[in-house]
Tab-separated table of C-alpha atoms and ligand atoms in Angstrom:
chain	number	residue	atom	x	y	z
A	1	MET	CA	-175.616	76.530	28.484
A	2	ARG	CA	-177.953	73.875	29.822
A	3	ASP	CA	-181.029	74.827	31.781
A	4	PHE	CA	-181.109	73.429	35.327
A	5	SER	CA	-184.251	75.296	36.394
A	6	ASN	CA	-187.494	73.577	37.310
A	7	HIS	CA	-189.062	71.512	34.494
A	8	ALA	CA	-191.578	69.766	36.770
A	9	GLN	CA	-194.291	72.360	37.249
A	10	ASN	CA	-197.279	70.128	37.835
A	11	ARG	CA	-198.170	70.366	41.516
A	12	PRO	CA	-201.176	71.564	43.541
A	13	ALA	CA	-201.474	75.193	44.608
A	14	GLU	CA	-200.712	74.492	48.285
A	15	ARG	CA	-197.288	73.209	47.322
A	16	ASP	CA	-196.594	75.936	44.785
A	17	VAL	CA	-194.055	77.767	46.976
A	18	SER	CA	-191.102	79.925	45.922
A	19	ILE	CA	-187.817	80.831	47.524
A	20	THR	CA	-187.541	84.600	47.955
A	21	ASP	CA	-184.195	85.129	49.696
A	22	VAL	CA	-181.099	83.457	51.158
A	23	GLN	CA	-179.266	85.018	54.106
A	24	THR	CA	-176.214	83.902	56.054
A	25	CYS	CA	-174.264	84.673	59.208
A	26	VAL	CA	-171.213	83.229	60.938
A	27	VAL	CA	-171.436	82.530	64.659
A	28	GLN	CA	-168.025	82.264	66.286
A	29	GLY	CA	-168.126	79.261	68.585
A	30	ASN	CA	-165.091	77.026	69.059
A	31	PHE	CA	-165.335	76.835	65.252
A	32	GLU	CA	-166.983	79.173	62.761
A	33	TRP	CA	-170.594	78.017	62.559
A	34	ASN	CA	-171.802	78.931	59.060
A	35	ILE	CA	-175.567	79.481	59.343
A	36	VAL	CA	-178.012	79.977	56.464
A	37	ALA	CA	-181.680	81.009	56.331
A	38	VAL	CA	-183.826	80.330	53.241
A	39	HIS	CA	-186.993	82.451	53.039
A	40	THR	CA	-190.149	81.728	50.997
A	41	ASP	CA	-193.269	83.496	49.768
A	42	ALA	CA	-195.250	81.192	52.101
A	43	GLY	CA	-193.857	83.183	55.025
A	44	VAL	CA	-191.886	80.130	56.200
A	45	THR	CA	-188.099	80.170	56.677
A	46	GLY	CA	-185.767	77.174	56.779
A	47	ILE	CA	-182.491	77.192	58.674
A	48	GLY	CA	-179.334	75.180	58.024
A	49	GLU	CA	-175.638	75.007	58.848
A	50	SER	CA	-172.529	74.159	56.862
A	51	TYR	CA	-169.193	72.866	58.103
A	52	ARG	CA	-166.758	75.529	59.295
A	53	GLY	CA	-164.317	77.386	57.129
A	54	GLY	CA	-163.745	80.731	55.447
A	55	GLY	CA	-165.658	81.615	52.303
A	56	VAL	CA	-168.525	79.166	52.835
A	57	THR	CA	-171.165	81.826	53.512
A	58	ASP	CA	-169.895	83.803	50.479
A	59	ILE	CA	-170.575	80.754	48.301
A	60	MET	CA	-174.014	80.340	49.891
A	61	GLU	CA	-174.805	83.962	49.037
A	62	TYR	CA	-173.608	83.347	45.460
A	63	MET	CA	-175.965	80.343	45.218
A	64	LYS	CA	-178.928	82.612	45.941
A	65	ARG	CA	-179.173	83.382	42.192
A	66	PHE	CA	-179.943	79.694	41.514
A	67	LEU	CA	-182.527	79.447	44.292
A	68	VAL	CA	-184.748	82.532	44.219
A	69	GLY	CA	-187.969	81.662	42.367
A	70	GLU	CA	-187.379	77.922	42.748
A	71	ASN	CA	-189.700	75.602	44.669
A	72	PRO	CA	-187.837	74.666	47.906
A	73	LEU	CA	-189.571	71.272	48.027
A	74	ASP	CA	-187.367	70.007	45.186
A	75	VAL	CA	-184.614	69.476	47.740
A	76	GLU	CA	-182.431	66.968	45.927
A	77	ARG	CA	-182.727	68.628	42.514
A	78	LEU	CA	-181.801	71.992	44.019
A	79	PHE	CA	-178.727	70.448	45.672
A	80	ARG	CA	-177.560	69.213	42.265
A	81	ARG	CA	-178.361	72.565	40.672
A	82	MET	CA	-176.344	74.476	43.303
A	83	VAL	CA	-173.292	72.208	42.949
A	84	THR	CA	-173.334	72.118	39.153
A	85	GLU	CA	-174.051	75.786	38.515
A	86	THR	CA	-171.555	77.032	41.102
A	87	SER	CA	-168.635	74.754	40.292
A	88	GLY	CA	-169.074	74.357	36.573
A	89	HIS	CA	-169.858	71.056	34.922
A	90	GLY	CA	-167.742	68.304	36.420
A	91	GLY	CA	-166.963	70.007	39.743
A	92	THR	CA	-168.029	67.607	42.453
A	93	THR	CA	-166.101	68.339	45.650
A	94	GLY	CA	-164.818	71.042	47.954
A	95	LYS	CA	-166.380	74.084	49.525
A	96	VAL	CA	-169.095	74.345	46.892
A	97	VAL	CA	-170.467	71.029	48.194
A	98	THR	CA	-169.993	72.229	51.773
A	99	ALA	CA	-171.974	75.408	51.075
A	100	ALA	CA	-174.713	73.456	49.273
A	101	SER	CA	-174.879	71.068	52.268
A	102	GLY	CA	-176.020	73.803	54.655
A	103	ILE	CA	-178.623	75.084	52.192
A	104	GLU	CA	-179.846	71.527	51.574
A	105	ILE	CA	-180.385	71.179	55.340
A	106	ALA	CA	-182.341	74.466	55.361
A	107	LEU	CA	-184.514	73.101	52.515
A	108	TRP	CA	-185.340	69.988	54.576
A	109	ASP	CA	-186.218	72.257	57.515
A	110	LEU	CA	-188.472	74.254	55.192
A	111	ALA	CA	-190.144	71.153	53.775
A	112	GLY	CA	-190.809	69.840	57.278
A	113	LYS	CA	-192.324	73.142	58.356
A	114	LEU	CA	-194.483	73.341	55.221
A	115	PHE	CA	-195.739	69.758	55.680
A	116	ASP	CA	-195.895	69.973	59.496
A	117	LEU	CA	-193.571	66.956	59.810
A	118	PRO	CA	-190.183	66.440	61.466
A	119	VAL	CA	-187.290	66.055	59.024
A	120	TYR	CA	-186.590	62.426	59.997
A	121	GLN	CA	-190.084	61.590	58.725
A	122	LEU	CA	-189.232	63.057	55.311
A	123	LEU	CA	-186.037	60.991	55.283
A	124	GLY	CA	-188.017	57.767	55.583
A	125	GLY	CA	-188.962	57.522	59.252
A	126	LYS	CA	-187.053	56.698	62.403
A	127	TYR	CA	-185.281	53.717	63.898
A	128	ARG	CA	-184.797	55.271	67.351
A	129	ASP	CA	-186.134	57.992	69.647
A	130	GLU	CA	-182.790	59.062	71.096
A	131	ILE	CA	-179.442	59.610	69.424
A	132	ARG	CA	-176.337	58.480	71.260
A	133	ILE	CA	-173.688	61.182	71.386
A	134	TYR	CA	-169.942	60.801	71.762
A	135	CYS	CA	-168.102	63.675	73.323
A	136	ASP	CA	-164.873	64.903	71.754
A	137	CYS	CA	-162.535	65.616	74.676
A	138	HIS	CA	-159.206	67.379	75.024
A	139	ALA	CA	-156.270	66.945	77.367
A	140	GLY	CA	-153.548	69.563	76.925
A	141	GLU	CA	-154.817	71.008	73.677
A	142	SER	CA	-158.067	72.868	73.329
A	143	TYR	CA	-160.130	75.094	71.112
A	144	GLU	CA	-160.690	78.341	72.980
A	145	VAL	CA	-163.737	80.309	71.918
A	146	GLU	CA	-161.886	83.616	71.957
A	147	ASP	CA	-158.504	82.643	70.567
A	148	GLY	CA	-158.908	79.598	68.367
A	149	PHE	CA	-156.790	76.480	68.563
A	150	HIS	CA	-154.273	76.105	71.351
A	151	ALA	CA	-151.742	73.340	71.465
A	152	ALA	CA	-150.071	73.621	74.846
A	153	HIS	CA	-146.467	72.509	74.691
A	154	ASP	CA	-146.233	71.692	78.376
A	155	GLU	CA	-145.591	67.949	78.423
A	156	ASP	CA	-147.354	67.513	81.776
A	157	LEU	CA	-150.648	68.560	80.182
A	158	TYR	CA	-150.350	65.523	77.918
A	159	ALA	CA	-149.407	63.065	80.646
A	160	PRO	CA	-151.528	59.914	80.527
A	161	ALA	CA	-153.122	60.973	83.833
A	162	ALA	CA	-154.327	64.252	82.247
A	163	TYR	CA	-156.236	62.291	79.597
A	164	ALA	CA	-157.607	59.936	82.232
A	165	ASP	CA	-158.765	62.859	84.426
A	166	GLU	CA	-160.636	64.453	81.534
A	167	ALA	CA	-162.150	61.128	80.478
A	168	GLU	CA	-163.451	60.552	83.995
A	169	ARG	CA	-164.904	64.078	84.172
A	170	VAL	CA	-166.764	63.706	80.863
A	171	ALA	CA	-167.942	60.156	81.567
A	172	ASP	CA	-169.376	61.429	84.844
A	173	MET	CA	-171.560	63.813	82.781
A	174	GLY	CA	-173.336	60.737	81.415
A	175	PHE	CA	-171.637	60.232	78.062
A	176	THR	CA	-171.261	56.582	77.109
A	177	ALA	CA	-168.737	57.273	74.361
A	178	LEU	CA	-165.664	59.535	74.284
A	179	LYS	CA	-162.993	60.532	71.796
A	180	PHE	CA	-159.577	62.137	72.244
A	181	ASP	CA	-156.945	63.354	69.831
A	182	LEU	CA	-153.833	61.252	70.200
A	183	ASP	CA	-151.673	64.014	68.736
A	184	GLN	CA	-149.178	65.289	71.276
A	185	PRO	CA	-147.564	68.470	69.932
A	186	PHE	CA	-144.428	68.387	72.070
A	187	ASP	CA	-143.128	65.185	70.456
A	188	ASN	CA	-143.773	66.226	66.811
A	189	SER	CA	-144.361	62.538	66.170
A	190	PRO	CA	-145.064	61.070	63.711
A	191	ASP	CA	-142.521	62.974	61.655
A	192	PRO	CA	-144.537	65.637	59.790
A	193	TYR	CA	-143.121	64.607	56.407
A	194	ASN	CA	-142.400	60.870	56.457
A	195	GLY	CA	-145.152	59.873	58.904
A	196	ARG	CA	-142.971	57.567	60.954
A	197	VAL	CA	-143.356	57.351	64.702
A	198	GLN	CA	-140.455	56.602	67.061
A	199	ASN	CA	-140.592	53.807	69.620
A	200	GLU	CA	-140.581	56.179	72.587
A	201	ASP	CA	-143.525	58.108	71.167
A	202	ILE	CA	-145.572	55.091	70.235
A	203	ARG	CA	-145.007	53.776	73.778
A	204	ARG	CA	-146.331	57.044	75.271
A	205	LYS	CA	-149.421	56.992	73.055
A	206	VAL	CA	-150.170	53.426	74.103
A	207	GLU	CA	-149.684	54.381	77.763
A	208	THR	CA	-152.143	57.231	77.262
A	209	VAL	CA	-154.807	54.926	75.858
A	210	GLU	CA	-154.134	52.441	78.643
A	211	ALA	CA	-154.510	55.137	81.327
A	212	VAL	CA	-157.865	56.278	79.951
A	213	ARG	CA	-159.184	52.743	79.555
A	214	GLU	CA	-158.146	51.819	83.099
A	215	ARG	CA	-159.813	54.931	84.526
A	216	ILE	CA	-163.193	54.677	82.753
A	217	GLY	CA	-163.419	50.893	82.589
A	218	ASP	CA	-164.278	48.620	79.694
A	219	ASP	CA	-167.890	49.603	79.113
A	220	ILE	CA	-167.540	53.166	77.882
A	221	ASP	CA	-166.829	53.387	74.167
A	222	LEU	CA	-163.519	55.056	73.462
A	223	ALA	CA	-162.037	56.399	70.214
A	224	PHE	CA	-158.777	58.163	69.326
A	225	ASP	CA	-158.090	60.420	66.357
A	226	VAL	CA	-154.656	60.669	64.711
A	227	HIS	CA	-155.533	63.026	61.812
A	228	TRP	CA	-154.095	61.261	58.741
A	229	ASP	CA	-150.498	61.608	59.945
A	230	TYR	CA	-149.048	58.086	59.767
A	231	SER	CA	-147.031	56.073	57.284
A	232	ILE	CA	-148.439	52.595	56.678
A	233	ASP	CA	-145.865	50.862	58.870
A	234	SER	CA	-146.395	53.220	61.813
A	235	ALA	CA	-150.177	53.104	61.478
A	236	LYS	CA	-150.088	49.303	61.518
A	237	ARG	CA	-147.850	49.235	64.574
A	238	LEU	CA	-149.986	51.708	66.523
A	239	ALA	CA	-153.262	50.009	65.601
A	240	SER	CA	-151.974	46.573	66.576
A	241	LYS	CA	-150.527	47.803	69.877
A	242	LEU	CA	-153.928	49.321	70.738
A	243	GLU	CA	-155.827	46.059	70.171
A	244	PRO	CA	-155.913	45.117	73.896
A	245	TYR	CA	-157.910	48.283	74.700
A	246	ASP	CA	-161.002	47.469	72.603
A	247	LEU	CA	-161.357	50.883	71.010
A	248	MET	CA	-164.601	52.026	69.410
A	249	TRP	CA	-162.254	53.131	66.625
A	250	LEU	CA	-158.890	54.622	65.684
A	251	GLU	CA	-159.599	57.559	63.339
A	252	ASP	CA	-157.843	58.760	60.185
A	253	VAL	CA	-154.638	56.745	60.333
A	254	VAL	CA	-153.154	57.468	56.888
A	255	PRO	CA	-153.551	60.387	54.439
A	256	PRO	CA	-156.950	60.306	52.706
A	257	GLU	CA	-155.925	60.268	49.041
A	258	ASN	CA	-154.842	56.617	48.845
A	259	MET	CA	-157.650	54.166	49.573
A	260	ALA	CA	-155.427	51.120	49.079
A	261	ALA	CA	-153.181	52.309	51.930
A	262	GLN	CA	-156.198	52.707	54.198
A	263	ARG	CA	-157.375	49.198	53.311
A	264	GLU	CA	-153.899	47.793	53.891
A	265	VAL	CA	-153.853	49.118	57.464
A	266	ASN	CA	-157.418	47.931	58.059
A	267	ARG	CA	-156.600	44.393	57.004
A	268	SER	CA	-153.627	44.274	59.369
A	269	THR	CA	-155.433	44.937	62.650
A	270	ASN	CA	-158.413	44.090	64.820
A	271	THR	CA	-158.607	47.690	66.039
A	272	PRO	CA	-161.602	49.165	64.169
A	273	LEU	CA	-160.623	52.009	61.842
A	274	ALA	CA	-162.775	55.037	61.040
A	275	THR	CA	-162.445	57.724	58.373
A	276	GLY	CA	-164.528	59.925	56.080
A	277	GLU	CA	-164.921	63.435	57.516
A	278	ASN	CA	-163.072	65.147	54.663
A	279	ARG	CA	-164.672	63.270	51.779
A	280	PHE	CA	-167.414	64.591	49.519
A	281	ARG	CA	-170.507	62.957	47.992
A	282	VAL	CA	-171.091	59.228	47.584
A	283	HIS	CA	-168.394	58.660	44.995
A	284	GLU	CA	-165.564	59.497	47.395
A	285	PHE	CA	-166.871	56.845	49.796
A	286	THR	CA	-167.715	54.066	47.376
A	287	GLU	CA	-164.288	52.454	47.018
A	288	LEU	CA	-163.623	52.757	50.749
A	289	LEU	CA	-166.889	50.987	51.553
A	290	TYR	CA	-166.912	48.309	48.855
A	291	ASP	CA	-163.218	47.528	49.340
A	292	PHE	CA	-163.599	47.299	53.128
A	293	GLY	CA	-161.011	49.960	53.884
A	294	VAL	CA	-162.901	51.003	56.968
A	295	ASP	CA	-164.978	49.577	59.840
A	296	VAL	CA	-166.801	52.778	60.773
A	297	ILE	CA	-167.620	55.475	58.219
A	298	THR	CA	-167.616	59.056	59.514
A	299	PRO	CA	-168.886	61.479	56.859
A	300	ASP	CA	-169.740	65.008	57.929
A	301	PRO	CA	-173.277	65.699	56.650
A	302	THR	CA	-172.625	69.455	56.676
A	303	THR	CA	-169.565	68.912	54.464
A	304	CYS	CA	-170.219	65.944	52.201
A	305	GLY	CA	-173.519	66.951	50.596
A	306	GLY	CA	-176.253	67.310	53.200
A	307	LEU	CA	-178.779	64.845	54.560
A	308	ALA	CA	-179.860	63.025	51.388
A	309	GLU	CA	-176.266	62.489	50.234
A	310	SER	CA	-175.275	61.299	53.732
A	311	LYS	CA	-178.155	58.844	53.741
A	312	ALA	CA	-176.982	57.484	50.397
A	313	ILE	CA	-173.503	56.992	51.902
A	314	ALA	CA	-175.045	55.299	54.951
A	315	ASN	CA	-177.018	52.973	52.660
A	316	ARG	CA	-173.841	51.896	50.857
A	317	ALA	CA	-172.203	51.319	54.234
A	318	GLU	CA	-175.174	49.254	55.387
A	319	GLU	CA	-174.891	47.080	52.317
A	320	ASN	CA	-171.383	46.170	53.501
A	321	TYR	CA	-172.289	45.890	57.224
A	322	ILE	CA	-170.268	49.011	58.030
A	323	VAL	CA	-171.303	51.273	60.888
A	324	PHE	CA	-172.255	54.925	60.243
A	325	SER	CA	-171.110	57.452	62.889
A	326	PRO	CA	-171.199	61.031	61.534
A	327	HIS	CA	-168.516	63.611	62.212
A	328	ASN	CA	-169.924	66.856	63.637
A	329	VAL	CA	-168.299	70.072	64.904
A	330	CYS	CA	-171.393	72.233	64.315
A	331	GLY	CA	-173.451	74.411	66.577
A	332	PRO	CA	-176.939	73.280	67.638
A	333	ILE	CA	-178.510	73.726	64.167
A	334	GLY	CA	-176.107	71.443	62.288
A	335	THR	CA	-176.070	69.023	65.209
A	336	MET	CA	-179.866	68.715	65.137
A	337	ALA	CA	-179.760	68.116	61.380
A	338	CYS	CA	-177.432	65.175	62.127
A	339	VAL	CA	-179.869	63.951	64.806
A	340	HIS	CA	-182.694	63.638	62.239
A	341	LEU	CA	-180.362	61.842	59.848
A	342	ALA	CA	-179.156	59.506	62.604
A	343	ALA	CA	-182.760	58.700	63.489
A	344	ALA	CA	-183.465	57.669	59.893
A	345	VAL	CA	-180.329	55.543	59.291
A	346	PRO	CA	-180.438	51.875	60.356
A	347	ASN	CA	-176.668	51.409	60.693
A	348	PHE	CA	-176.125	54.559	62.779
A	349	ASP	CA	-174.167	54.097	66.017
A	350	VAL	CA	-173.013	57.370	67.560
A	351	LEU	CA	-172.879	61.110	66.670
A	352	GLU	CA	-170.069	63.512	67.535
A	353	TYR	CA	-170.486	66.504	69.873
A	354	HIS	CA	-167.495	68.822	69.864
A	355	ALA	CA	-168.456	71.913	71.854
A	356	LEU	CA	-167.961	71.051	75.505
A	357	GLU	CA	-165.936	74.236	75.993
A	358	VAL	CA	-168.701	76.516	74.629
A	359	ASP	CA	-170.681	77.357	77.763
A	360	TRP	CA	-173.356	79.276	75.763
A	361	TRP	CA	-174.112	76.300	73.449
A	362	ASP	CA	-177.603	75.856	74.895
A	363	ASP	CA	-178.285	79.619	74.751
A	364	LEU	CA	-177.789	79.560	70.976
A	365	HIS	CA	-180.983	77.609	70.257
A	366	ASP	CA	-184.633	78.370	70.923
A	367	ARG	CA	-185.562	75.258	72.900
A	368	ASP	CA	-186.287	75.454	76.619
A	369	GLU	CA	-184.384	72.307	77.514
A	370	ASP	CA	-180.680	71.508	77.005
A	371	LEU	CA	-180.006	69.526	73.866
A	372	ILE	CA	-177.940	66.743	75.428
A	373	THR	CA	-179.173	64.773	78.426
A	374	ASP	CA	-177.034	61.954	79.843
A	375	GLY	CA	-175.175	61.589	76.569
A	376	TYR	CA	-178.245	61.437	74.317
A	377	ILE	CA	-180.281	63.876	72.198
A	378	GLU	CA	-183.991	63.178	71.909
A	379	VAL	CA	-185.253	63.127	68.310
A	380	PRO	CA	-187.555	66.177	68.043
A	381	GLU	CA	-191.196	65.842	67.045
A	382	ARG	CA	-191.608	69.519	66.141
A	383	PRO	CA	-191.891	70.293	62.395
A	384	GLY	CA	-188.692	70.649	60.393
A	385	LEU	CA	-185.462	70.351	62.333
A	386	GLY	CA	-187.361	71.194	65.503
A	387	ILE	CA	-184.853	73.840	66.500
A	388	GLY	CA	-184.204	77.492	65.715
A	389	LEU	CA	-181.472	79.990	66.381
A	390	ASP	CA	-181.696	82.266	69.412
A	391	GLU	CA	-180.920	85.414	67.495
A	392	SER	CA	-179.904	87.531	70.490
A	393	THR	CA	-177.241	84.982	71.539
A	394	ALA	CA	-176.161	84.575	67.925
A	395	THR	CA	-175.823	88.362	67.609
A	396	GLU	CA	-173.534	88.457	70.660
A	397	HIS	CA	-171.202	85.926	69.068
A	398	LEU	CA	-171.125	86.924	65.414
A	399	ALA	CA	-167.723	86.540	63.770
A	400	ASP	CA	-168.432	89.791	61.942
A	401	PRO	CA	-170.560	92.017	64.213
A	402	GLY	CA	-173.620	93.572	62.620
A	403	THR	CA	-174.146	90.824	60.040
A	404	MET	CA	-177.020	88.960	61.725
A	405	PHE	CA	-179.790	88.137	59.297
A	406	GLY	CA	-183.342	89.137	60.151
B	501	MG	MG1	-161.375	63.521	63.037
């Protein structure tokens, strides 16, 4: 066995800090929000969040054995140690990386608190004071906090006017960028196995985009997500038919395993394409970025490897003049981690917010003011992430009651 523990011991006493404990909880919002707290012998605790999904907090708890006694300031080394020791040599993707992402964010929060600096400063400084947010919107389908995902099968709920109504409502809140799913469950199109879309269905999708664009005008950025469902021919047809509507992007057109297929669609259309939310670490982005398979890269920092790994992906995107717009379905903790990253990335454009239906979103954090104002989040100047969990609200919404950490 190789030894991945700390071999760099030479540091002054004030930075000789040790991790003492790792605790987790799952807050049930419109997704499971996997929260982690990393405690130290300096009396300072860092908080982080990983992308949703079962088992993630179990893996975080398992990683505790590789963290206790370590110096939390070795953020990037500890990320590598967690991934390698938990997955075995050679394991580089999947939920292990997702779990390590949330802990990595907690380590940045800790470092910021210990140095009395905001996280963006540790990431290299900031390019902007406010982060532009795009709001993920829903027409007929929705994520209900109590019951999970609902796909209404009433066709009227997916009428183009229903999308336009929702777009107008959200734009009136001050958002300058919106996204909808273009999946419409009643038509089961594209075909779930061959990915081909019928003429009637492609016409309805185009009419939907047209209705939204007409309602909100040309100056609000507008994206649509199609969740990797299309064959190459259908993806090309849809993307080209949407060219008149000047989309911010069309997201996830073809399945993610085949980069050449993604590039093939991208080269066929002027509609910008986005993808990246289900990829891990820089290596799964490299070919996509250097082969120009994408116009906008959308990694999820709480999935793909945390803030340092996301910045490395953003840097590769910048080298190829590709825009960086992170995916985010987190609660306030993970969202604020993305805000610090977005502040520190030159080629950042817009960050996702996906919790419009959670009316206690702003009760879940410890700040006095709402996080989002007129479609922007101000980059915090408080140390660390500049946000904490409101533990009484979190306790009310635990996925597994009685498991709140203290
Ligand atoms: Mg998506």
